[in-house]
Amino acid sequence: MENNITFTMIKPFAVETGNIGTILDVIIKHGFKIRAMKLTRMSKSQAEKFYAVHAERPFFADLVEFMSSGPIVAAILEKENAVNDYRELIGSTDPAKAAEGTIRKLYGVSVQKNAVHGSDSDENAQVESTFFFSTFERFLL
Ligand code: CMP
Protein backbone atom coordinates (compact mmCIF):
# COMPACT_ATOMS: atom_id res chain seq x y z
CA MET A 1 0.00 0.00 0.00
CA GLU A 2 1.37 3.42 -0.95
CA ASN A 3 1.98 5.73 1.97
CA ASN A 4 1.90 9.08 0.22
CA ILE A 5 -1.74 10.19 0.59
CA THR A 6 -4.15 10.88 3.40
CA PHE A 7 -7.72 12.11 3.47
CA THR A 8 -8.95 15.03 5.56
CA MET A 9 -12.15 16.89 6.29
CA ILE A 10 -12.42 20.35 7.80
CA LYS A 11 -15.47 19.76 9.98
CA PRO A 12 -18.68 21.86 10.06
CA PHE A 13 -17.80 23.92 13.15
CA ALA A 14 -14.39 24.91 11.74
CA VAL A 15 -15.98 25.83 8.41
CA GLU A 16 -18.73 27.79 10.19
CA THR A 17 -16.24 29.74 12.30
CA GLY A 18 -14.26 30.85 9.26
CA ASN A 19 -11.20 28.66 9.66
CA ILE A 20 -10.99 27.01 6.22
CA GLY A 21 -8.21 29.30 5.01
CA THR A 22 -6.11 29.24 8.15
CA ILE A 23 -6.28 25.44 8.44
CA LEU A 24 -5.38 24.95 4.76
CA ASP A 25 -2.48 27.35 5.25
CA VAL A 26 -1.11 25.25 8.14
CA ILE A 27 -1.51 22.08 6.06
CA ILE A 28 0.30 23.56 3.04
CA LYS A 29 3.07 25.09 5.16
CA HIS A 30 3.78 21.65 6.61
CA GLY A 31 4.56 20.27 3.17
CA PHE A 32 1.28 18.63 2.16
CA LYS A 33 0.14 19.08 -1.44
CA ILE A 34 -3.62 19.34 -2.03
CA ARG A 35 -4.45 16.79 -4.74
CA ALA A 36 -8.26 17.01 -4.53
CA MET A 37 -10.59 19.32 -2.65
CA LYS A 38 -14.27 20.25 -2.39
CA LEU A 39 -16.73 22.15 -0.21
CA THR A 40 -19.67 19.80 0.25
CA ARG A 41 -22.20 18.58 2.78
CA MET A 42 -22.83 14.99 3.79
CA SER A 43 -26.37 13.72 4.15
CA LYS A 44 -27.09 11.76 7.33
CA SER A 45 -26.90 8.49 5.42
CA GLN A 46 -23.56 9.46 3.86
CA ALA A 47 -22.17 10.36 7.29
CA GLU A 48 -23.44 7.03 8.67
CA LYS A 49 -21.64 5.24 5.85
CA PHE A 50 -18.43 7.24 6.19
CA TYR A 51 -18.25 6.59 9.96
CA ALA A 52 -19.71 3.04 9.82
CA VAL A 53 -16.73 1.71 11.77
CA HIS A 54 -18.03 3.68 14.78
CA ALA A 55 -21.65 2.46 14.41
CA GLU A 56 -21.66 0.64 17.77
CA ARG A 57 -20.11 3.50 19.72
CA PRO A 58 -22.34 5.54 22.07
CA PHE A 59 -21.39 8.79 20.29
CA PHE A 60 -22.30 7.54 16.80
CA ALA A 61 -25.70 9.28 16.48
CA ASP A 62 -24.24 12.61 17.66
CA LEU A 63 -21.26 12.19 15.34
CA VAL A 64 -23.52 11.61 12.33
CA GLU A 65 -25.79 14.49 13.31
CA PHE A 66 -22.87 16.87 13.69
CA MET A 67 -20.98 15.82 10.56
CA SER A 68 -24.09 16.27 8.42
CA SER A 69 -25.09 19.57 10.10
CA GLY A 70 -23.32 21.83 7.60
CA PRO A 71 -20.70 22.06 4.89
CA ILE A 72 -17.28 20.46 5.23
CA VAL A 73 -14.13 20.74 3.17
CA ALA A 74 -12.94 17.32 1.97
CA ALA A 75 -9.42 16.96 0.60
CA ILE A 76 -6.78 14.46 -0.45
CA LEU A 77 -3.32 15.43 0.77
CA GLU A 78 -0.06 14.12 -0.64
CA LYS A 79 3.26 13.86 1.20
CA GLU A 80 5.68 11.07 1.98
CA ASN A 81 4.43 9.26 5.10
CA ALA A 82 1.20 11.26 4.74
CA VAL A 83 -1.05 9.40 7.21
CA ASN A 84 1.37 9.49 10.13
CA ASP A 85 2.71 12.98 9.43
CA TYR A 86 -0.82 14.36 9.16
CA ARG A 87 -1.94 12.65 12.36
CA GLU A 88 1.01 14.29 14.08
CA LEU A 89 0.07 17.68 12.62
CA ILE A 90 -3.58 17.45 13.71
CA GLY A 91 -2.89 16.10 17.24
CA SER A 92 -5.02 14.03 19.62
CA THR A 93 -8.75 13.49 19.01
CA ASP A 94 -9.48 15.56 22.12
CA PRO A 95 -8.24 19.13 21.53
CA ALA A 96 -7.62 19.50 25.28
CA LYS A 97 -5.04 16.71 25.08
CA ALA A 98 -3.56 17.74 21.72
CA ALA A 99 0.01 19.06 21.62
CA GLU A 100 0.66 22.80 21.31
CA GLY A 101 0.65 24.01 17.72
CA THR A 102 -1.43 21.13 16.37
CA ILE A 103 -4.51 21.89 14.28
CA ARG A 104 -6.91 20.43 16.83
CA LYS A 105 -5.25 22.38 19.66
CA LEU A 106 -5.45 25.59 17.63
CA TYR A 107 -8.92 25.25 16.09
CA GLY A 108 -10.75 22.43 17.91
CA VAL A 109 -13.04 23.09 20.87
CA SER A 110 -14.22 19.58 21.88
CA VAL A 111 -13.86 15.91 20.93
CA GLN A 112 -16.79 16.34 18.55
CA LYS A 113 -15.85 19.79 17.25
CA ASN A 114 -12.19 18.86 16.85
CA ALA A 115 -11.74 20.87 13.63
CA VAL A 116 -10.48 18.15 11.29
CA HIS A 117 -10.61 14.47 10.44
CA GLY A 118 -7.53 12.57 9.30
CA SER A 119 -7.26 8.99 7.99
CA ASP A 120 -5.89 6.47 10.49
CA SER A 121 -4.23 4.11 7.98
CA ASP A 122 -3.05 3.98 4.36
CA GLU A 123 -5.91 1.61 3.59
CA ASN A 124 -8.52 3.98 5.03
CA ALA A 125 -6.90 6.92 3.22
CA GLN A 126 -7.72 5.14 -0.04
CA VAL A 127 -11.23 4.15 1.03
CA GLU A 128 -12.08 7.62 2.35
CA SER A 129 -10.60 9.37 -0.73
CA THR A 130 -12.71 7.17 -3.00
CA PHE A 131 -15.78 7.91 -0.88
CA PHE A 132 -15.55 11.60 -1.82
CA PHE A 133 -13.62 11.85 -5.09
CA SER A 134 -13.83 10.31 -8.54
CA THR A 135 -10.66 9.75 -10.56
CA PHE A 136 -11.52 12.92 -12.52
CA GLU A 137 -11.32 14.96 -9.31
CA ARG A 138 -7.92 13.70 -8.14
CA PHE A 139 -4.65 15.15 -9.30
CA LEU A 140 -2.08 12.72 -7.96
CA LEU A 141 1.31 12.83 -9.61
P1 CMP B 1 -12.56 11.76 13.61
O1 CMP B 1 -11.08 11.78 13.42
O2 CMP B 1 -13.38 12.44 12.59
O3 CMP B 1 -13.05 10.24 13.73
C1 CMP B 1 -14.19 9.86 14.47
C2 CMP B 1 -14.75 10.99 15.29
O4 CMP B 1 -15.60 10.61 16.33
C3 CMP B 1 -13.60 11.71 15.97
O5 CMP B 1 -12.87 12.45 15.02
C4 CMP B 1 -14.33 12.52 17.02
O6 CMP B 1 -14.79 13.77 16.53
C5 CMP B 1 -15.51 11.62 17.30
N1 CMP B 1 -15.34 10.97 18.62
C6 CMP B 1 -14.39 10.10 18.96
N2 CMP B 1 -14.52 9.72 20.25
C7 CMP B 1 -15.58 10.41 20.71
C8 CMP B 1 -16.22 10.48 21.99
N3 CMP B 1 -15.78 9.75 23.00
N4 CMP B 1 -17.29 11.28 22.10
C9 CMP B 1 -17.72 12.02 21.06
N5 CMP B 1 -17.16 11.99 19.82
C10 CMP B 1 -16.09 11.20 19.67
PDB file of C-alpha atoms and ligand atoms in Angstrom:
ATOM      1  CA  MET A   1       0.000   0.000   0.000  1.00  0.00           C
ATOM      2  CA  GLU A   2       1.370   3.421  -0.951  1.00  0.00           C
ATOM      3  CA  ASN A   3       1.985   5.735   1.973  1.00  0.00           C
ATOM      4  CA  ASN A   4       1.896   9.080   0.218  1.00  0.00           C
ATOM      5  CA  ILE A   5      -1.738  10.188   0.591  1.00  0.00           C
ATOM      6  CA  THR A   6      -4.149  10.884   3.398  1.00  0.00           C
ATOM      7  CA  PHE A   7      -7.718  12.105   3.472  1.00  0.00           C
ATOM      8  CA  THR A   8      -8.947  15.027   5.562  1.00  0.00           C
ATOM      9  CA  MET A   9     -12.147  16.894   6.291  1.00  0.00           C
ATOM     10  CA  ILE A  10     -12.419  20.347   7.803  1.00  0.00           C
ATOM     11  CA  LYS A  11     -15.474  19.765   9.978  1.00  0.00           C
ATOM     12  CA  PRO A  12     -18.681  21.863  10.061  1.00  0.00           C
ATOM     13  CA  PHE A  13     -17.800  23.923  13.149  1.00  0.00           C
ATOM     14  CA  ALA A  14     -14.387  24.912  11.742  1.00  0.00           C
ATOM     15  CA  VAL A  15     -15.982  25.828   8.410  1.00  0.00           C
ATOM     16  CA  GLU A  16     -18.730  27.785  10.191  1.00  0.00           C
ATOM     17  CA  THR A  17     -16.238  29.739  12.305  1.00  0.00           C
ATOM     18  CA  GLY A  18     -14.259  30.846   9.262  1.00  0.00           C
ATOM     19  CA  ASN A  19     -11.199  28.663   9.660  1.00  0.00           C
ATOM     20  CA  ILE A  20     -10.989  27.007   6.223  1.00  0.00           C
ATOM     21  CA  GLY A  21      -8.208  29.302   5.015  1.00  0.00           C
ATOM     22  CA  THR A  22      -6.107  29.240   8.155  1.00  0.00           C
ATOM     23  CA  ILE A  23      -6.279  25.443   8.436  1.00  0.00           C
ATOM     24  CA  LEU A  24      -5.384  24.949   4.765  1.00  0.00           C
ATOM     25  CA  ASP A  25      -2.480  27.350   5.246  1.00  0.00           C
ATOM     26  CA  VAL A  26      -1.113  25.250   8.139  1.00  0.00           C
ATOM     27  CA  ILE A  27      -1.506  22.081   6.060  1.00  0.00           C
ATOM     28  CA  ILE A  28       0.302  23.557   3.042  1.00  0.00           C
ATOM     29  CA  LYS A  29       3.071  25.088   5.158  1.00  0.00           C
ATOM     30  CA  HIS A  30       3.778  21.647   6.609  1.00  0.00           C
ATOM     31  CA  GLY A  31       4.564  20.274   3.173  1.00  0.00           C
ATOM     32  CA  PHE A  32       1.276  18.632   2.163  1.00  0.00           C
ATOM     33  CA  LYS A  33       0.138  19.080  -1.444  1.00  0.00           C
ATOM     34  CA  ILE A  34      -3.618  19.342  -2.029  1.00  0.00           C
ATOM     35  CA  ARG A  35      -4.450  16.791  -4.736  1.00  0.00           C
ATOM     36  CA  ALA A  36      -8.260  17.007  -4.527  1.00  0.00           C
ATOM     37  CA  MET A  37     -10.592  19.324  -2.652  1.00  0.00           C
ATOM     38  CA  LYS A  38     -14.269  20.255  -2.390  1.00  0.00           C
ATOM     39  CA  LEU A  39     -16.733  22.147  -0.206  1.00  0.00           C
ATOM     40  CA  THR A  40     -19.671  19.799   0.249  1.00  0.00           C
ATOM     41  CA  ARG A  41     -22.196  18.584   2.784  1.00  0.00           C
ATOM     42  CA  MET A  42     -22.831  14.994   3.790  1.00  0.00           C
ATOM     43  CA  SER A  43     -26.373  13.718   4.149  1.00  0.00           C
ATOM     44  CA  LYS A  44     -27.090  11.758   7.327  1.00  0.00           C
ATOM     45  CA  SER A  45     -26.898   8.488   5.422  1.00  0.00           C
ATOM     46  CA  GLN A  46     -23.562   9.459   3.858  1.00  0.00           C
ATOM     47  CA  ALA A  47     -22.172  10.358   7.292  1.00  0.00           C
ATOM     48  CA  GLU A  48     -23.438   7.033   8.672  1.00  0.00           C
ATOM     49  CA  LYS A  49     -21.644   5.239   5.850  1.00  0.00           C
ATOM     50  CA  PHE A  50     -18.426   7.238   6.194  1.00  0.00           C
ATOM     51  CA  TYR A  51     -18.255   6.586   9.958  1.00  0.00           C
ATOM     52  CA  ALA A  52     -19.712   3.040   9.821  1.00  0.00           C
ATOM     53  CA  VAL A  53     -16.725   1.708  11.768  1.00  0.00           C
ATOM     54  CA  HIS A  54     -18.027   3.681  14.785  1.00  0.00           C
ATOM     55  CA  ALA A  55     -21.648   2.457  14.412  1.00  0.00           C
ATOM     56  CA  GLU A  56     -21.661   0.641  17.769  1.00  0.00           C
ATOM     57  CA  ARG A  57     -20.110   3.505  19.720  1.00  0.00           C
ATOM     58  CA  PRO A  58     -22.336   5.544  22.067  1.00  0.00           C
ATOM     59  CA  PHE A  59     -21.391   8.786  20.295  1.00  0.00           C
ATOM     60  CA  PHE A  60     -22.300   7.537  16.801  1.00  0.00           C
ATOM     61  CA  ALA A  61     -25.700   9.276  16.481  1.00  0.00           C
ATOM     62  CA  ASP A  62     -24.241  12.606  17.656  1.00  0.00           C
ATOM     63  CA  LEU A  63     -21.262  12.190  15.341  1.00  0.00           C
ATOM     64  CA  VAL A  64     -23.521  11.607  12.330  1.00  0.00           C
ATOM     65  CA  GLU A  65     -25.792  14.494  13.313  1.00  0.00           C
ATOM     66  CA  PHE A  66     -22.869  16.871  13.688  1.00  0.00           C
ATOM     67  CA  MET A  67     -20.976  15.818  10.560  1.00  0.00           C
ATOM     68  CA  SER A  68     -24.093  16.269   8.423  1.00  0.00           C
ATOM     69  CA  SER A  69     -25.087  19.566  10.098  1.00  0.00           C
ATOM     70  CA  GLY A  70     -23.321  21.833   7.602  1.00  0.00           C
ATOM     71  CA  PRO A  71     -20.702  22.057   4.892  1.00  0.00           C
ATOM     72  CA  ILE A  72     -17.284  20.460   5.234  1.00  0.00           C
ATOM     73  CA  VAL A  73     -14.132  20.740   3.173  1.00  0.00           C
ATOM     74  CA  ALA A  74     -12.940  17.325   1.974  1.00  0.00           C
ATOM     75  CA  ALA A  75      -9.423  16.963   0.597  1.00  0.00           C
ATOM     76  CA  ILE A  76      -6.782  14.457  -0.448  1.00  0.00           C
ATOM     77  CA  LEU A  77      -3.316  15.430   0.768  1.00  0.00           C
ATOM     78  CA  GLU A  78      -0.059  14.121  -0.638  1.00  0.00           C
ATOM     79  CA  LYS A  79       3.258  13.862   1.198  1.00  0.00           C
ATOM     80  CA  GLU A  80       5.678  11.072   1.983  1.00  0.00           C
ATOM     81  CA  ASN A  81       4.425   9.257   5.103  1.00  0.00           C
ATOM     82  CA  ALA A  82       1.197  11.260   4.739  1.00  0.00           C
ATOM     83  CA  VAL A  83      -1.053   9.397   7.205  1.00  0.00           C
ATOM     84  CA  ASN A  84       1.370   9.492  10.126  1.00  0.00           C
ATOM     85  CA  ASP A  85       2.708  12.977   9.430  1.00  0.00           C
ATOM     86  CA  TYR A  86      -0.820  14.359   9.164  1.00  0.00           C
ATOM     87  CA  ARG A  87      -1.943  12.652  12.363  1.00  0.00           C
ATOM     88  CA  GLU A  88       1.006  14.287  14.081  1.00  0.00           C
ATOM     89  CA  LEU A  89       0.071  17.678  12.622  1.00  0.00           C
ATOM     90  CA  ILE A  90      -3.578  17.455  13.712  1.00  0.00           C
ATOM     91  CA  GLY A  91      -2.887  16.100  17.236  1.00  0.00           C
ATOM     92  CA  SER A  92      -5.023  14.031  19.618  1.00  0.00           C
ATOM     93  CA  THR A  93      -8.752  13.492  19.008  1.00  0.00           C
ATOM     94  CA  ASP A  94      -9.481  15.559  22.123  1.00  0.00           C
ATOM     95  CA  PRO A  95      -8.238  19.126  21.534  1.00  0.00           C
ATOM     96  CA  ALA A  96      -7.623  19.503  25.276  1.00  0.00           C
ATOM     97  CA  LYS A  97      -5.043  16.705  25.079  1.00  0.00           C
ATOM     98  CA  ALA A  98      -3.556  17.744  21.719  1.00  0.00           C
ATOM     99  CA  ALA A  99       0.014  19.064  21.617  1.00  0.00           C
ATOM    100  CA  GLU A 100       0.655  22.800  21.311  1.00  0.00           C
ATOM    101  CA  GLY A 101       0.653  24.014  17.724  1.00  0.00           C
ATOM    102  CA  THR A 102      -1.430  21.128  16.366  1.00  0.00           C
ATOM    103  CA  ILE A 103      -4.513  21.887  14.282  1.00  0.00           C
ATOM    104  CA  ARG A 104      -6.906  20.427  16.831  1.00  0.00           C
ATOM    105  CA  LYS A 105      -5.251  22.384  19.656  1.00  0.00           C
ATOM    106  CA  LEU A 106      -5.450  25.593  17.627  1.00  0.00           C
ATOM    107  CA  TYR A 107      -8.917  25.253  16.090  1.00  0.00           C
ATOM    108  CA  GLY A 108     -10.749  22.435  17.913  1.00  0.00           C
ATOM    109  CA  VAL A 109     -13.044  23.089  20.868  1.00  0.00           C
ATOM    110  CA  SER A 110     -14.223  19.584  21.884  1.00  0.00           C
ATOM    111  CA  VAL A 111     -13.857  15.915  20.933  1.00  0.00           C
ATOM    112  CA  GLN A 112     -16.788  16.342  18.551  1.00  0.00           C
ATOM    113  CA  LYS A 113     -15.847  19.789  17.250  1.00  0.00           C
ATOM    114  CA  ASN A 114     -12.193  18.860  16.850  1.00  0.00           C
ATOM    115  CA  ALA A 115     -11.741  20.873  13.633  1.00  0.00           C
ATOM    116  CA  VAL A 116     -10.485  18.149  11.290  1.00  0.00           C
ATOM    117  CA  HIS A 117     -10.609  14.472  10.441  1.00  0.00           C
ATOM    118  CA  GLY A 118      -7.526  12.566   9.299  1.00  0.00           C
ATOM    119  CA  SER A 119      -7.258   8.993   7.990  1.00  0.00           C
ATOM    120  CA  ASP A 120      -5.893   6.466  10.489  1.00  0.00           C
ATOM    121  CA  SER A 121      -4.228   4.112   7.976  1.00  0.00           C
ATOM    122  CA  ASP A 122      -3.048   3.978   4.365  1.00  0.00           C
ATOM    123  CA  GLU A 123      -5.910   1.607   3.588  1.00  0.00           C
ATOM    124  CA  ASN A 124      -8.521   3.980   5.032  1.00  0.00           C
ATOM    125  CA  ALA A 125      -6.898   6.918   3.220  1.00  0.00           C
ATOM    126  CA  GLN A 126      -7.717   5.137  -0.044  1.00  0.00           C
ATOM    127  CA  VAL A 127     -11.232   4.149   1.032  1.00  0.00           C
ATOM    128  CA  GLU A 128     -12.076   7.621   2.347  1.00  0.00           C
ATOM    129  CA  SER A 129     -10.600   9.367  -0.727  1.00  0.00           C
ATOM    130  CA  THR A 130     -12.706   7.170  -3.003  1.00  0.00           C
ATOM    131  CA  PHE A 131     -15.782   7.913  -0.879  1.00  0.00           C
ATOM    132  CA  PHE A 132     -15.550  11.605  -1.824  1.00  0.00           C
ATOM    133  CA  PHE A 133     -13.617  11.849  -5.093  1.00  0.00           C
ATOM    134  CA  SER A 134     -13.827  10.307  -8.540  1.00  0.00           C
ATOM    135  CA  THR A 135     -10.656   9.747 -10.563  1.00  0.00           C
ATOM    136  CA  PHE A 136     -11.520  12.919 -12.522  1.00  0.00           C
ATOM    137  CA  GLU A 137     -11.320  14.960  -9.311  1.00  0.00           C
ATOM    138  CA  ARG A 138      -7.925  13.700  -8.142  1.00  0.00           C
ATOM    139  CA  PHE A 139      -4.646  15.155  -9.300  1.00  0.00           C
ATOM    140  CA  LEU A 140      -2.085  12.724  -7.959  1.00  0.00           C
ATOM    141  CA  LEU A 141       1.308  12.828  -9.608  1.00  0.00           C
TER     142      LEU A 141
HETATM  143  P1  CMP B   1     -12.559  11.764  13.610  1.00  0.00           P
HETATM  144  O1  CMP B   1     -11.084  11.776  13.418  1.00  0.00           O
HETATM  145  O2  CMP B   1     -13.383  12.440  12.592  1.00  0.00           O
HETATM  146  O3  CMP B   1     -13.054  10.243  13.733  1.00  0.00           O
HETATM  147  C1  CMP B   1     -14.186   9.862  14.473  1.00  0.00           C
HETATM  148  C2  CMP B   1     -14.747  10.988  15.289  1.00  0.00           C
HETATM  149  O4  CMP B   1     -15.595  10.608  16.326  1.00  0.00           O
HETATM  150  C3  CMP B   1     -13.602  11.713  15.973  1.00  0.00           C
HETATM  151  O5  CMP B   1     -12.867  12.448  15.018  1.00  0.00           O
HETATM  152  C4  CMP B   1     -14.326  12.517  17.024  1.00  0.00           C
HETATM  153  O6  CMP B   1     -14.788  13.774  16.530  1.00  0.00           O
HETATM  154  C5  CMP B   1     -15.510  11.619  17.303  1.00  0.00           C
HETATM  155  N1  CMP B   1     -15.337  10.969  18.616  1.00  0.00           N
HETATM  156  C6  CMP B   1     -14.385  10.097  18.962  1.00  0.00           C
HETATM  157  N2  CMP B   1     -14.522   9.725  20.245  1.00  0.00           N
HETATM  158  C7  CMP B   1     -15.582  10.408  20.715  1.00  0.00           C
HETATM  159  C8  CMP B   1     -16.216  10.477  21.988  1.00  0.00           C
HETATM  160  N3  CMP B   1     -15.781   9.754  23.005  1.00  0.00           N
HETATM  161  N4  CMP B   1     -17.286  11.282  22.102  1.00  0.00           N
HETATM  162  C9  CMP B   1     -17.723  12.017  21.061  1.00  0.00           C
HETATM  163  N5  CMP B   1     -17.158  11.990  19.820  1.00  0.00           N
HETATM  164  C10 CMP B   1     -16.093  11.196  19.667  1.00  0.00           C
END
